[in-house]
XYZ file of C-alpha atoms in Angstrom:
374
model
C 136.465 26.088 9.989
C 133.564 28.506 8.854
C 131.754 26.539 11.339
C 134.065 27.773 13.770
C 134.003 30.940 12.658
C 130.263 31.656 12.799
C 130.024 29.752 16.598
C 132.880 32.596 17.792
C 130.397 35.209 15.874
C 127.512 34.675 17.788
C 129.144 33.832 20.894
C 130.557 37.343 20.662
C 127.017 38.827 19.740
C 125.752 36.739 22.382
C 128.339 38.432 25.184
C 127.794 41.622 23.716
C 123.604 41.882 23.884
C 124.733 40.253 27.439
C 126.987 42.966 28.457
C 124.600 45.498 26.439
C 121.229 44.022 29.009
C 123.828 44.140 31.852
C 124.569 47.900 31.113
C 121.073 48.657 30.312
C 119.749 47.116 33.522
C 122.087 49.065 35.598
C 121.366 52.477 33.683
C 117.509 51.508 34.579
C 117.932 50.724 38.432
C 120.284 54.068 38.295
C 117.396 56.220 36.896
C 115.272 54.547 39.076
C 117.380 55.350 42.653
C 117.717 59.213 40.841
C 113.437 59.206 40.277
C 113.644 58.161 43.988
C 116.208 60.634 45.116
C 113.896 62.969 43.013
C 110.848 61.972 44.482
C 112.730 62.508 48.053
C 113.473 65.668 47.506
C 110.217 67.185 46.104
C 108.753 65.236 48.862
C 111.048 67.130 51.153
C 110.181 69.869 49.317
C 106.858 70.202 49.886
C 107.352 69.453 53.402
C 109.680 72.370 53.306
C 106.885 74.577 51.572
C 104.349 73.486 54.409
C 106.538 74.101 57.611
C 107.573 77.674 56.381
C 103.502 78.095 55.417
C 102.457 77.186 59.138
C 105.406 79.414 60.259
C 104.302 81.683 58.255
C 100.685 81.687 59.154
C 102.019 81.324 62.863
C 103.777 84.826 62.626
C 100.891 86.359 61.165
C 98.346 85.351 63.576
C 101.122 86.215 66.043
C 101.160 89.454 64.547
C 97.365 89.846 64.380
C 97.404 89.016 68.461
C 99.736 91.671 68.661
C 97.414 94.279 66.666
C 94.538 93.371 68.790
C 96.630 93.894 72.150
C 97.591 97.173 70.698
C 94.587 98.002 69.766
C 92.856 96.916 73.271
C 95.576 98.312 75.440
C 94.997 101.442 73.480
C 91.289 101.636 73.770
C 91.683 100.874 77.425
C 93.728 104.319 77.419
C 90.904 105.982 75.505
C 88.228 104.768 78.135
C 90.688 106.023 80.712
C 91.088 109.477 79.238
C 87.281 109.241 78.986
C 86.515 108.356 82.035
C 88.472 111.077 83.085
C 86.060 113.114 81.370
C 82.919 111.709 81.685
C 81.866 110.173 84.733
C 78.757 109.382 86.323
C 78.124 110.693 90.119
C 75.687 108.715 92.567
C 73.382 110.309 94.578
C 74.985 108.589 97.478
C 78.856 108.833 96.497
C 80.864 109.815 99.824
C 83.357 111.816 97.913
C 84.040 114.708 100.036
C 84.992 117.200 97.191
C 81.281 117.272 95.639
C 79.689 120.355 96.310
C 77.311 120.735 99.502
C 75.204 123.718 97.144
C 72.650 121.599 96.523
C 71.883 121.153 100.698
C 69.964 124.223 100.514
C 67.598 122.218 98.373
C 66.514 119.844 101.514
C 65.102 122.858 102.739
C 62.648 123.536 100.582
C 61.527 119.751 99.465
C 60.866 117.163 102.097
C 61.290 114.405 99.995
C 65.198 115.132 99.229
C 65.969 115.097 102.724
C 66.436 110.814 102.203
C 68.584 111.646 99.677
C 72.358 111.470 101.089
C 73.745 113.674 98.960
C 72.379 115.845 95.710
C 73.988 116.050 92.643
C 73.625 115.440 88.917
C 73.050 112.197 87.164
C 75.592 112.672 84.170
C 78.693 114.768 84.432
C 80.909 115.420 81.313
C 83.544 117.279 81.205
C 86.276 117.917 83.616
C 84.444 119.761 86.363
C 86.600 123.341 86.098
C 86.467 125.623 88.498
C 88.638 128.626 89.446
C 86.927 130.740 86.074
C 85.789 134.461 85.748
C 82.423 133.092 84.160
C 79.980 130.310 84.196
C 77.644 130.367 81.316
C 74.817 128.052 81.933
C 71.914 126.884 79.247
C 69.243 124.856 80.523
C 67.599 122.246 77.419
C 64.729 119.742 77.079
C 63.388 118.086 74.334
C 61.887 120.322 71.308
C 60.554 117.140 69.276
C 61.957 117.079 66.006
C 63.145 121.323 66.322
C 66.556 121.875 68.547
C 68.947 124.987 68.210
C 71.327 123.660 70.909
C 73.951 123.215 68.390
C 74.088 126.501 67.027
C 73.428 127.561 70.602
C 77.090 126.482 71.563
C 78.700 127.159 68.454
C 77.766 130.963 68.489
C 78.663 131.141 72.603
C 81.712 128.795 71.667
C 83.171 130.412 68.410
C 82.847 133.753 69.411
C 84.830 133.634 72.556
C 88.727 134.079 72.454
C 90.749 131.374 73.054
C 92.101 133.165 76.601
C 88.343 133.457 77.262
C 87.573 130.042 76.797
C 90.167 129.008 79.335
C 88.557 131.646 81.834
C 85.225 130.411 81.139
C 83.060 127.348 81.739
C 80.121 126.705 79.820
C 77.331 123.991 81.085
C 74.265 122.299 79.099
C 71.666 121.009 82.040
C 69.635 118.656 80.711
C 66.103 118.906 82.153
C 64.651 116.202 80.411
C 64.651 112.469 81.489
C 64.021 110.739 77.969
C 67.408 108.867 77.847
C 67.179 109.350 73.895
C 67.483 112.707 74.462
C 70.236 112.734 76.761
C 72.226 110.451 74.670
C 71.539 112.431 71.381
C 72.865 115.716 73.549
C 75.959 113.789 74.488
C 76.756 112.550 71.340
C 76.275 115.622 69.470
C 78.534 117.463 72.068
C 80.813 114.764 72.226
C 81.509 114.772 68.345
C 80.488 118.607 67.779
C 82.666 120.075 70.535
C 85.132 117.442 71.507
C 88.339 120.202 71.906
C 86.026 122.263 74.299
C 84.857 119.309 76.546
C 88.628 117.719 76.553
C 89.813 121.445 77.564
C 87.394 121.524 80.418
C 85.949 124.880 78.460
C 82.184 122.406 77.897
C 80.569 120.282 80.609
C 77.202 118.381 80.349
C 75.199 117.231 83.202
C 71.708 116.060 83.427
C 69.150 116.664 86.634
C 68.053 113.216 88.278
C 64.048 112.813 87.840
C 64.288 112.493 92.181
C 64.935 116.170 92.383
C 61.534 117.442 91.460
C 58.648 117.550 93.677
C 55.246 115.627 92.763
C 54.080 118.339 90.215
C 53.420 114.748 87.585
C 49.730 115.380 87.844
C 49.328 118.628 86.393
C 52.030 117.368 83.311
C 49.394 114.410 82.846
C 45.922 116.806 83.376
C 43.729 117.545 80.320
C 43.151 121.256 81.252
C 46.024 123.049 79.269
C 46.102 125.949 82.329
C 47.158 123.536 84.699
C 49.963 121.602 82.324
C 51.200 125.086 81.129
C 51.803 125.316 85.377
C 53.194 122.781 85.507
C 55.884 123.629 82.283
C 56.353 126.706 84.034
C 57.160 125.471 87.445
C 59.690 122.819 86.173
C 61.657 125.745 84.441
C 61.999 127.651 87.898
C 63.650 124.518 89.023
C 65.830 123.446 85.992
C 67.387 127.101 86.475
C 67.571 126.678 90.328
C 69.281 123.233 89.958
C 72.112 124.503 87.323
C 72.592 127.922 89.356
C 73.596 125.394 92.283
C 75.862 123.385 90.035
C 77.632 126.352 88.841
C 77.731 128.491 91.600
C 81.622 126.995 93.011
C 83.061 127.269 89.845
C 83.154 130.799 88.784
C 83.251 134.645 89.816
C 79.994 135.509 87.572
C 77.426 133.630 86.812
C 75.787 134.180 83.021
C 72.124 133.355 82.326
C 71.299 132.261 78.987
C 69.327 129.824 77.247
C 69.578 126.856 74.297
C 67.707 128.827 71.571
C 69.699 132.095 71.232
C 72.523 133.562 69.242
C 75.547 135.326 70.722
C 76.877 138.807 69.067
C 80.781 138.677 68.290
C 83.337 139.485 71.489
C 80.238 139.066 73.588
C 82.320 138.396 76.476
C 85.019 140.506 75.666
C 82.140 143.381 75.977
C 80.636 142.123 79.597
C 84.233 141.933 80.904
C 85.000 145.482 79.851
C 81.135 146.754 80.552
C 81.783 144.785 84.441
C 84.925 145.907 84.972
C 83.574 149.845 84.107
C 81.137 149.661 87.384
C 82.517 151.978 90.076
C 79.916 150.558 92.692
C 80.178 146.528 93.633
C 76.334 146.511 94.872
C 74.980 145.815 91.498
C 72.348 142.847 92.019
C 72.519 141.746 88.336
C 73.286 143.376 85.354
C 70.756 142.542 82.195
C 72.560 141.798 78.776
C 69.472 141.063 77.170
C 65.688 142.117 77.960
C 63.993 138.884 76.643
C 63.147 136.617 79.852
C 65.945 134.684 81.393
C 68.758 135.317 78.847
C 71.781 137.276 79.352
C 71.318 137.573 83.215
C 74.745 138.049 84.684
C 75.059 137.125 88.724
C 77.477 137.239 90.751
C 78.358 133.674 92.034
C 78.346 134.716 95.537
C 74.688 135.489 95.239
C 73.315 132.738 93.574
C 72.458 130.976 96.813
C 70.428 134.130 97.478
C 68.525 134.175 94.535
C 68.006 130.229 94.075
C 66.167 130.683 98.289
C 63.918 133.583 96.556
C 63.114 131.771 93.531
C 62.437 128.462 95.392
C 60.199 129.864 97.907
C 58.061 131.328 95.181
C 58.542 128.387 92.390
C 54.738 127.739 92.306
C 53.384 131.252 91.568
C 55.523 133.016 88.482
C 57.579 132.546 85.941
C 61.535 133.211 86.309
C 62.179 135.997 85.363
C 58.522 137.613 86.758
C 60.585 136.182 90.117
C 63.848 138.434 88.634
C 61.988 141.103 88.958
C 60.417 140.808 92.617
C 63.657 140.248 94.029
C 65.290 143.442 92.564
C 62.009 145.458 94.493
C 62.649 143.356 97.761
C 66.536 143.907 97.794
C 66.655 147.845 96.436
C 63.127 148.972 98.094
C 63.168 150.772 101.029
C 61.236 150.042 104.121
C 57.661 152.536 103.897
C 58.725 153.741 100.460
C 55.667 153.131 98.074
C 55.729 150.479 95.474
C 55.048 153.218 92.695
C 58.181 155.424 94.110
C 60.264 152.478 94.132
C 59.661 151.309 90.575
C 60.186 154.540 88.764
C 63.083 155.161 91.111
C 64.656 151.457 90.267
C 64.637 152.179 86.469
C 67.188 154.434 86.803
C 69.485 152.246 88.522
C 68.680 148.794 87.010
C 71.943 147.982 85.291
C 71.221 147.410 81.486
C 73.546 147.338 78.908
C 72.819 148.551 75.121
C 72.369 146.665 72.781
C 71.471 143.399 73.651
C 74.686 140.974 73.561
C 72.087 138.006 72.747
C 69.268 137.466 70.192
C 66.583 134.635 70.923
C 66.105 132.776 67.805
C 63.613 129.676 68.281
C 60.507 129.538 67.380
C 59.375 126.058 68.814
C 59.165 126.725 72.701
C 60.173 124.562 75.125
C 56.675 124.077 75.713
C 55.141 121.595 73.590
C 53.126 122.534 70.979
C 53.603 126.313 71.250
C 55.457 128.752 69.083
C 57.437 132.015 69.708
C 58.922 134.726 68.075
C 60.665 137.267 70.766
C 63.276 138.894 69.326
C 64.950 141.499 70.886
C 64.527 145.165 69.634
């Protein structure tokens, strides 16, 4: 009977540890299918993670494309509205609305008459016309001196803002190192951007075919003949801008890139103009010192530029100034001596001088000046 007993015993512990390694195994496989299903997921997971990081990388460099388009098409617009300023003009453009002032050049120089049409190398600016004044300053390259930027700031600051829109004022560039040119356009370009993009500034530089073969006395040893040849190339740098502005205004002001302008300069000459009861006037002198403050009117500049090229080779500009004042008020058989005295009661000069020269470097290289006006 115990014997019977103990056999049920361990039968029963033998069912149980069965059932027991039944229910353990299927707990196991269970936890295993759930690692699975875990693994799955984190597996999908990642997958997940990955797809919304190449979306996400797919949008940005989508985004980036767009920036750069933006940015291009807006650049393009820039070069547009630049080109719209600055533009270079061909000697042999077609375009019917350039100028034909620069014909009377052919007349005088042989070698320009292969040359379809004159005109400057570099224009910026928006070619105005239709002003009261033209102010024009001629500038080369003073080595390591320049006053061209305070030039145009005192011409430019001390104008009124109703002025500037009735006024043009062009740099020439008489020089043909490109440096040069390109440090002028830059500094004019970032110095007086509002003025050029107004139309109020314009730039434009004389091609190197304009000038006649005068290169050998530049290159000679003998300091007479390069100082010539200096002084003949400035007779032509004002010739060549007097051209260029003649169509655009009424007057015509002289000055130069190394002087100082008083305050409501213009607003004087406009009043002091306006004051003439005679229209003969020739020119009216705003300053005695050389060249600057000459004010024309536009209608003569032809006039003058035919004087002052037919005597280029034998005096300086404003020695020129003066001869054409004797030709055009002299009388025919009146003696010189007569004539002078009698002419400096009637040469128009106005007190004091609207303009102060300031440099001391010339134009000239190596030379230094100090005219100042008294």
């Amino acid at each position: 009977m115990r014997t019977r007993h103990v056999n049920l015993l361990i039968t029963l512990i033998a069912v149980v540890l069965f059932s027991f390694s039944c229910f353990c195994i299927s707990r196991m496989t269970q936890t295993s299918n759930q690692l699975t299903n875990c693994r799955n997921h984190i597996s999908e997971f990642k997958e997940s993670i990955l797809r919304l990081k190449n979306k996400t990388e797919r949008n940005r460099q989508e985004l980036l494309n767009a920036f750069k388009e933006m940015k291009l098409d807006i650049s393009e617009k820039e070069r547009d509205a630049q080109n719209a300023v600055e533009k270079k003009v061909n000697a042999s453009d077609t375009n019917e609305t350039v100028s034909d002032a620069f014909e009377v050049l052919k007349f005088f120089f042989p070698h320009l008459r292969k040359v379809d049409r004159i005109y400057p190398d570099v224009i910026m600016g928006r070619e105005k016309t239709g002003v009261t004044f033209a102010l024009g300053i001629s500038t080369v390259n003073r080595g390591n001196y320049s006053y061209l930027k305070q030039t145009l700031t005192s011409i430019l600051s001390r104008m009124t803002l109703p002025e500037e829109k009735d006024s043009v004022v062009i740099v020439s560039i008489a020089d043909s190192n490109e440096n040069y040119v390109k440090s002028v356009v830059d500094m004019i370009t970032k110095k007086f951007k509002r003025q050029v993009t107004s139309g109020s500034l314009e730039v434009i530089s004389i091609p190197a075919y304009f000038y006649p073969n005068i290169s050998h006395a530049a290159r000679s040893t003998d300091d007479s003949e390069k100082l010539e040849s200096w002084r003949i190339k400035q007779v032509l740098d004002f010739c060549f801008l007097m051209l260029y502005a003649q169509p655009k205004a009424m007057y015509y002001l002289q000055l130069e890139d190394d002087i100082l302008a008083n305050k409501m300069y213009l607003t004087k000459i406009t009043d002091f103009v306006h004051n003439i009861t005679s229209n003969n006037w020739l020119y009216i002198e705003f300053s005695v010192l050389g060249f600057i403050g000459k004010l024309f009117k536009s209608e003569d500049l032809t006039d003058f530029v035919r004087f002052f090229l037919m005597f280029y080779k034998d005096k300086p500009i404003d020695l020129l100034l003066g001869d054409i004042f004797l030709v055009k008020m002299c009388t025919p058989g009146e003696a010189l001596e007569k004539c002078i005295e009698r002419n400096k009661h009637i040469r128009i000069r106005y007190k004091p001088s609207l303009f102060q020269h300031v440099g001391i470097q010339s134009s000239y290289p190596g030379r230094e000046q100090y005219f100042k006006e008294i």
